[in-house]
mmCIF file of C-alpha atoms in Angstrom:
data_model
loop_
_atom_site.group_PDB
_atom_site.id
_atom_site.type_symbol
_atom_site.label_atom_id
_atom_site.label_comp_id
_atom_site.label_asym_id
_atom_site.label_seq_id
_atom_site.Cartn_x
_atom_site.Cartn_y
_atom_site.Cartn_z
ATOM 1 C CA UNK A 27 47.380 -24.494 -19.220
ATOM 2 C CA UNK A 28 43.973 -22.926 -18.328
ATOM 3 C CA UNK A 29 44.467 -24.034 -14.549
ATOM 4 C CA UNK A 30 47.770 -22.698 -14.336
ATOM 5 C CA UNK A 31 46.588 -18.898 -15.947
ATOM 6 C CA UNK A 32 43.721 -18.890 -13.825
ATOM 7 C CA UNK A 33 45.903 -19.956 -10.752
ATOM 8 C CA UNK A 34 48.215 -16.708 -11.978
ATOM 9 C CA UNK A 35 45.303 -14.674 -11.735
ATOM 10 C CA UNK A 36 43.730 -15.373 -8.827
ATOM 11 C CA UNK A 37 47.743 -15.116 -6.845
ATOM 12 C CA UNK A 38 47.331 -18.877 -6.033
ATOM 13 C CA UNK A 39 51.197 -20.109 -6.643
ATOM 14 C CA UNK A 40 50.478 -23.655 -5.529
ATOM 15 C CA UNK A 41 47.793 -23.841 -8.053
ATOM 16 C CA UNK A 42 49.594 -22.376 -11.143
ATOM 17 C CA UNK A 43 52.623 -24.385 -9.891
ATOM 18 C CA UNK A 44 50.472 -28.158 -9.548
ATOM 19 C CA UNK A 45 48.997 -26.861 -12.962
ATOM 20 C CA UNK A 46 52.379 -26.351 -14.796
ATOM 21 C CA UNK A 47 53.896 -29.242 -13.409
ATOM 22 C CA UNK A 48 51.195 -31.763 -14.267
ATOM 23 C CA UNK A 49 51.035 -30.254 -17.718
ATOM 24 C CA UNK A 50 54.973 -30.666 -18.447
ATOM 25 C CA UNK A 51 55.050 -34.259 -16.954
ATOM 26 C CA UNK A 52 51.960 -35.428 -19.255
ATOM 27 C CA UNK A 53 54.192 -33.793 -21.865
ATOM 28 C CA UNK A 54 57.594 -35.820 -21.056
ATOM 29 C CA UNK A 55 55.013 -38.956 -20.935
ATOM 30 C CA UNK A 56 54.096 -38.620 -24.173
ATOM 31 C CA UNK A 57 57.649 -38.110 -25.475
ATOM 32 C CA UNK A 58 57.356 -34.290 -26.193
ATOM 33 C CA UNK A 59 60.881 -33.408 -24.098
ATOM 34 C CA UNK A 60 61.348 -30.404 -26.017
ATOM 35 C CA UNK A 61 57.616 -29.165 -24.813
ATOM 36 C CA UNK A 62 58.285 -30.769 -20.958
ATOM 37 C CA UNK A 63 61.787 -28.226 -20.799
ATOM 38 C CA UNK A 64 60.297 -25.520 -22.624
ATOM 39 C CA UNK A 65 57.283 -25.621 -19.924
ATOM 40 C CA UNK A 66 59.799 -26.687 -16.696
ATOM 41 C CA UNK A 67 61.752 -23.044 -17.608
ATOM 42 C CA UNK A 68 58.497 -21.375 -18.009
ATOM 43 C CA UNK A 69 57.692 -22.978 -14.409
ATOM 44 C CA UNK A 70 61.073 -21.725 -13.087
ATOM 45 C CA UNK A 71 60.593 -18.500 -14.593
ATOM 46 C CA UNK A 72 56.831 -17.802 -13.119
ATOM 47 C CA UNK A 73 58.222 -18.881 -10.135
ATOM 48 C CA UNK A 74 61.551 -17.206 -9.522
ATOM 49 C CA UNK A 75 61.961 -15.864 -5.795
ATOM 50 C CA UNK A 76 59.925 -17.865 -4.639
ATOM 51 C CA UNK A 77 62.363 -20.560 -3.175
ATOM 52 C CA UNK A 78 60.606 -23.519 -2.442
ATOM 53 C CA UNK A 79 58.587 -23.078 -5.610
ATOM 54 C CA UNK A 80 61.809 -22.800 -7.742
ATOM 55 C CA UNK A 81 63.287 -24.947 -6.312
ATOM 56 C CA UNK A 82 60.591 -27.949 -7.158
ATOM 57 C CA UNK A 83 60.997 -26.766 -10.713
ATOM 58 C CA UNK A 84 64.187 -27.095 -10.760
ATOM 59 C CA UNK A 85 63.846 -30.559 -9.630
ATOM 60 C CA UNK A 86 61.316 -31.316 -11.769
ATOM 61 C CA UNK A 87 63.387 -30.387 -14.973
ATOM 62 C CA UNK A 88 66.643 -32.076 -13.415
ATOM 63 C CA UNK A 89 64.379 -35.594 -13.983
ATOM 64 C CA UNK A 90 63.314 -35.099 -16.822
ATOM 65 C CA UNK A 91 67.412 -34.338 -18.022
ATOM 66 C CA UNK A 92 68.329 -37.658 -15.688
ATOM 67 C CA UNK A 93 65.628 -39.584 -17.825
ATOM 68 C CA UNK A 94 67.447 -38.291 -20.973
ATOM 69 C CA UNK A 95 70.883 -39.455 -19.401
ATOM 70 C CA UNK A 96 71.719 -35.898 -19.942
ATOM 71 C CA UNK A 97 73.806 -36.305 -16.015
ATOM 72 C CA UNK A 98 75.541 -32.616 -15.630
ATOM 73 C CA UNK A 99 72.438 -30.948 -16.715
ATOM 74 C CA UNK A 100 70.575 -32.474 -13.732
ATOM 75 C CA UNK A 101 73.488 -31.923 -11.903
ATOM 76 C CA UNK A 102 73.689 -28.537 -12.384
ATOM 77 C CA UNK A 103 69.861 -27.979 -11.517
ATOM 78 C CA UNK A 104 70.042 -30.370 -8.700
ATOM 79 C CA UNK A 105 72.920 -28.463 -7.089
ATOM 80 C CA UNK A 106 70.541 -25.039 -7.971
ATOM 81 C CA UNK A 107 67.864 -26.235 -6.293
ATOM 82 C CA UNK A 108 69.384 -27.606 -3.397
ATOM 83 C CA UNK A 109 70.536 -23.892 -2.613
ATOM 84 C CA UNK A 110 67.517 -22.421 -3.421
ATOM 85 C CA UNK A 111 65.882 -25.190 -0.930
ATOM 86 C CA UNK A 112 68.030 -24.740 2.066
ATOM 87 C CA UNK A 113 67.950 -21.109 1.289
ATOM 88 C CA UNK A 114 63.988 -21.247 2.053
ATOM 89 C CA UNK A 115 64.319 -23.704 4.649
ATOM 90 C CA UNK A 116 61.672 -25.472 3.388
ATOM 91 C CA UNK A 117 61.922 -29.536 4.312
ATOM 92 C CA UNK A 118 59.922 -31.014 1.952
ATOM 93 C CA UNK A 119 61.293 -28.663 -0.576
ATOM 94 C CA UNK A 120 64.980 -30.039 0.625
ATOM 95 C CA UNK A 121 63.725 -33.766 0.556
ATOM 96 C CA UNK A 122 62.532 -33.671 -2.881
ATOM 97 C CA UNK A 123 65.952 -32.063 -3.917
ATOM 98 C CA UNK A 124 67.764 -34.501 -1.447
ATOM 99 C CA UNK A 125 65.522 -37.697 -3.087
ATOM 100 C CA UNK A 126 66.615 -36.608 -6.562
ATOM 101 C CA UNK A 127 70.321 -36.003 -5.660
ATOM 102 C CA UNK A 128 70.045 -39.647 -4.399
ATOM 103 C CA UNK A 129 68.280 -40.927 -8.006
ATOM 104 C CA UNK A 130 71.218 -39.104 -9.749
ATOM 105 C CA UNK A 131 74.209 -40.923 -7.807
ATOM 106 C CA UNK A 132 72.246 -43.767 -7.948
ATOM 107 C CA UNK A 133 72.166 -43.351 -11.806
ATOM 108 C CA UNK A 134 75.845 -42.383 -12.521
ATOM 109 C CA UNK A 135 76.750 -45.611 -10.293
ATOM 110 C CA UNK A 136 77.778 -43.744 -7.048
ATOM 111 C CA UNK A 137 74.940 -45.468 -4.772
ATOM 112 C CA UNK A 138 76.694 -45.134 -1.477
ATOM 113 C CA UNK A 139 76.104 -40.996 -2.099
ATOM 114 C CA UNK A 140 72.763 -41.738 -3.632
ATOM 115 C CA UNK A 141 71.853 -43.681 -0.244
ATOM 116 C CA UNK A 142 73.113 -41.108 1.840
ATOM 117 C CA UNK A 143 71.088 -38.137 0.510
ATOM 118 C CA UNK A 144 68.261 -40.697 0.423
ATOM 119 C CA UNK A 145 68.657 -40.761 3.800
ATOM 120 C CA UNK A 146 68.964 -37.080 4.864
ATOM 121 C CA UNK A 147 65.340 -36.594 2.283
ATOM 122 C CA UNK A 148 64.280 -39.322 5.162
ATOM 123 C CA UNK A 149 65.127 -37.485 8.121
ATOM 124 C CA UNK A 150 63.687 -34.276 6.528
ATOM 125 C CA UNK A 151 59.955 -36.450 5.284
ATOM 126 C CA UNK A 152 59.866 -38.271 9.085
ATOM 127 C CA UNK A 153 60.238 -34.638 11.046
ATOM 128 C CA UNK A 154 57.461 -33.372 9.033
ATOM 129 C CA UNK A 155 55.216 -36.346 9.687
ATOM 130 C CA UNK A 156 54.564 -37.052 5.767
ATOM 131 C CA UNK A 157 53.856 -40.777 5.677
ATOM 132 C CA UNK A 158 52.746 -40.626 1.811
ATOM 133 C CA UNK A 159 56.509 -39.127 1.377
ATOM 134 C CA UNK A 160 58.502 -41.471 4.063
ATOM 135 C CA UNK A 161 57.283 -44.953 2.772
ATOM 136 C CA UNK A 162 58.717 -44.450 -0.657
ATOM 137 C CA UNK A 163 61.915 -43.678 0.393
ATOM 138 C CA UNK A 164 62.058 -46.052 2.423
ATOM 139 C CA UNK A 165 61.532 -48.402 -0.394
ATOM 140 C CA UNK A 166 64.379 -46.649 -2.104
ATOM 141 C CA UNK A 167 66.609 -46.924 0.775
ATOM 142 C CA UNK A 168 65.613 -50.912 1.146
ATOM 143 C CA UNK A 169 66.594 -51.554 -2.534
ATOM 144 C CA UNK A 170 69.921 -49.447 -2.638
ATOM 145 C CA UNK A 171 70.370 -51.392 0.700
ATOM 146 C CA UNK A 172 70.095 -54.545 -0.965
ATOM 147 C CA UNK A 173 72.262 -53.962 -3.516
ATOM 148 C CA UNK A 174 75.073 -52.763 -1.853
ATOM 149 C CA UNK A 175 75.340 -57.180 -0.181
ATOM 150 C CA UNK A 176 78.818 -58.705 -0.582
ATOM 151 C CA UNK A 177 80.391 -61.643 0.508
ATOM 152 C CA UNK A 178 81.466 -59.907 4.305
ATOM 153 C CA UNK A 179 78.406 -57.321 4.421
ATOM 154 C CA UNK A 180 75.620 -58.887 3.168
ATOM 155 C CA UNK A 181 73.836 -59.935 5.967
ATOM 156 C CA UNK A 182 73.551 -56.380 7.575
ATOM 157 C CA UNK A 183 72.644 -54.746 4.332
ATOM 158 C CA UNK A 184 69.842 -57.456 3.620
ATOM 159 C CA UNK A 185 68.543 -56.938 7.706
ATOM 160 C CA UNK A 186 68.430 -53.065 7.295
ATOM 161 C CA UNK A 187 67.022 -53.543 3.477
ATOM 162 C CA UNK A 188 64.478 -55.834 4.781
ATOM 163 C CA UNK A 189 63.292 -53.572 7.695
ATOM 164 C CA UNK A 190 63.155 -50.678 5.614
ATOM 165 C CA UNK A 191 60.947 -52.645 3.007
ATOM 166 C CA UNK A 192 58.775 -53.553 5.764
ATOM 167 C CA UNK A 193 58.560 -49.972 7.230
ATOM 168 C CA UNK A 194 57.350 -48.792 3.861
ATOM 169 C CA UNK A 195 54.611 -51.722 3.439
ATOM 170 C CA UNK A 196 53.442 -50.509 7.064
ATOM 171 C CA UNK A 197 53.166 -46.915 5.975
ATOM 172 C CA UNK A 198 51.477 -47.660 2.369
ATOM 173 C CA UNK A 199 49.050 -49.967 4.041
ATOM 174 C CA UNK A 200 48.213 -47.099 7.054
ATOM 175 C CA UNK A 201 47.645 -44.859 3.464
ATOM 176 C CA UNK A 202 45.528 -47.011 2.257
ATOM 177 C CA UNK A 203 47.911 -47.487 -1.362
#
């Protein structure tokens, strides 16, 4: 809390915004939801117009909703920020949205969608360069890949499942993770 107030003082958004963040997910950790969403609209709030900003917050609080199984309330915020996102033209900002629309399809059983966004939060993460943000979605991508094997398919989805697995190791070795 004193981060993020000092980060408010000083006119550092990224600061009061890492700050508030950190503080609401140590508060979901420990089971305090109430505390997480009261501190995720105090986020929004202290960052309203600023669109990438808001826009994280809104995906932030979307999570902690999908981790509650509470579905059209992350919808909702995960269709919000997406507009908010594109609206700032902000990649990452879209790819974080994008990654989050993909764990919510993925979560209401609709993993073709969830693989697709997946995918576009992919193209967005690889244009900027952002290994530490590509290999994890590729992981994503190689284990919705996986599951999607039938009978007829199956050995395509496993190939492309496999090489996106292996993609990812490359990148979190190169990170050093």
């Amino acid at each position: 809390r004193r981060a993020a107030e000092l980060g408010a003082q000083v006119e550092e958004s990224r600061l009061e915004f890492d700050a508030l963040v950190a503080l609401a997910v140590a508060q979901r950790r420990a089971g305090d939801l109430e505390a997480a969403h009261e501190t995720f609209a105090g986020l929004r709030d202290a960052m309203r117009g600023r669109g990438p900003y808001e826009s994280e917050a809104l995906y932030h609080r979307a999570a902690t909703y999908l981790g509650q199984g509470e579905f059209g309330r992350a919808l909702t915020l995960l269709e919000e920020a997406a507009r908010l996102a594109q609206a700032a033209r902000v990649r990452l900002a879209q790819a974080y949205v994008f990654d989050g629309l993909g764990d919510f399809y993925n979560d209401v059983g609709e993993d073709r969608k969830g693989l697709a966004y997946r995918r576009q939060a992919l193209e967005l993460v690889a244009a900027e360069g952002r290994l530490a943000d590509e290999a994890p979605l590729r992981n994503k991508i190689g284990i919705s890949l996986a599951h999607f094997g039938d009978l007829h398919q199956s050995p395509a989805y496993y190939r492309q499942a496999l090489a996106h697995q292996e993609r990812a190791l490359e990148q979190f070795v190169a990170l050093g993770s």
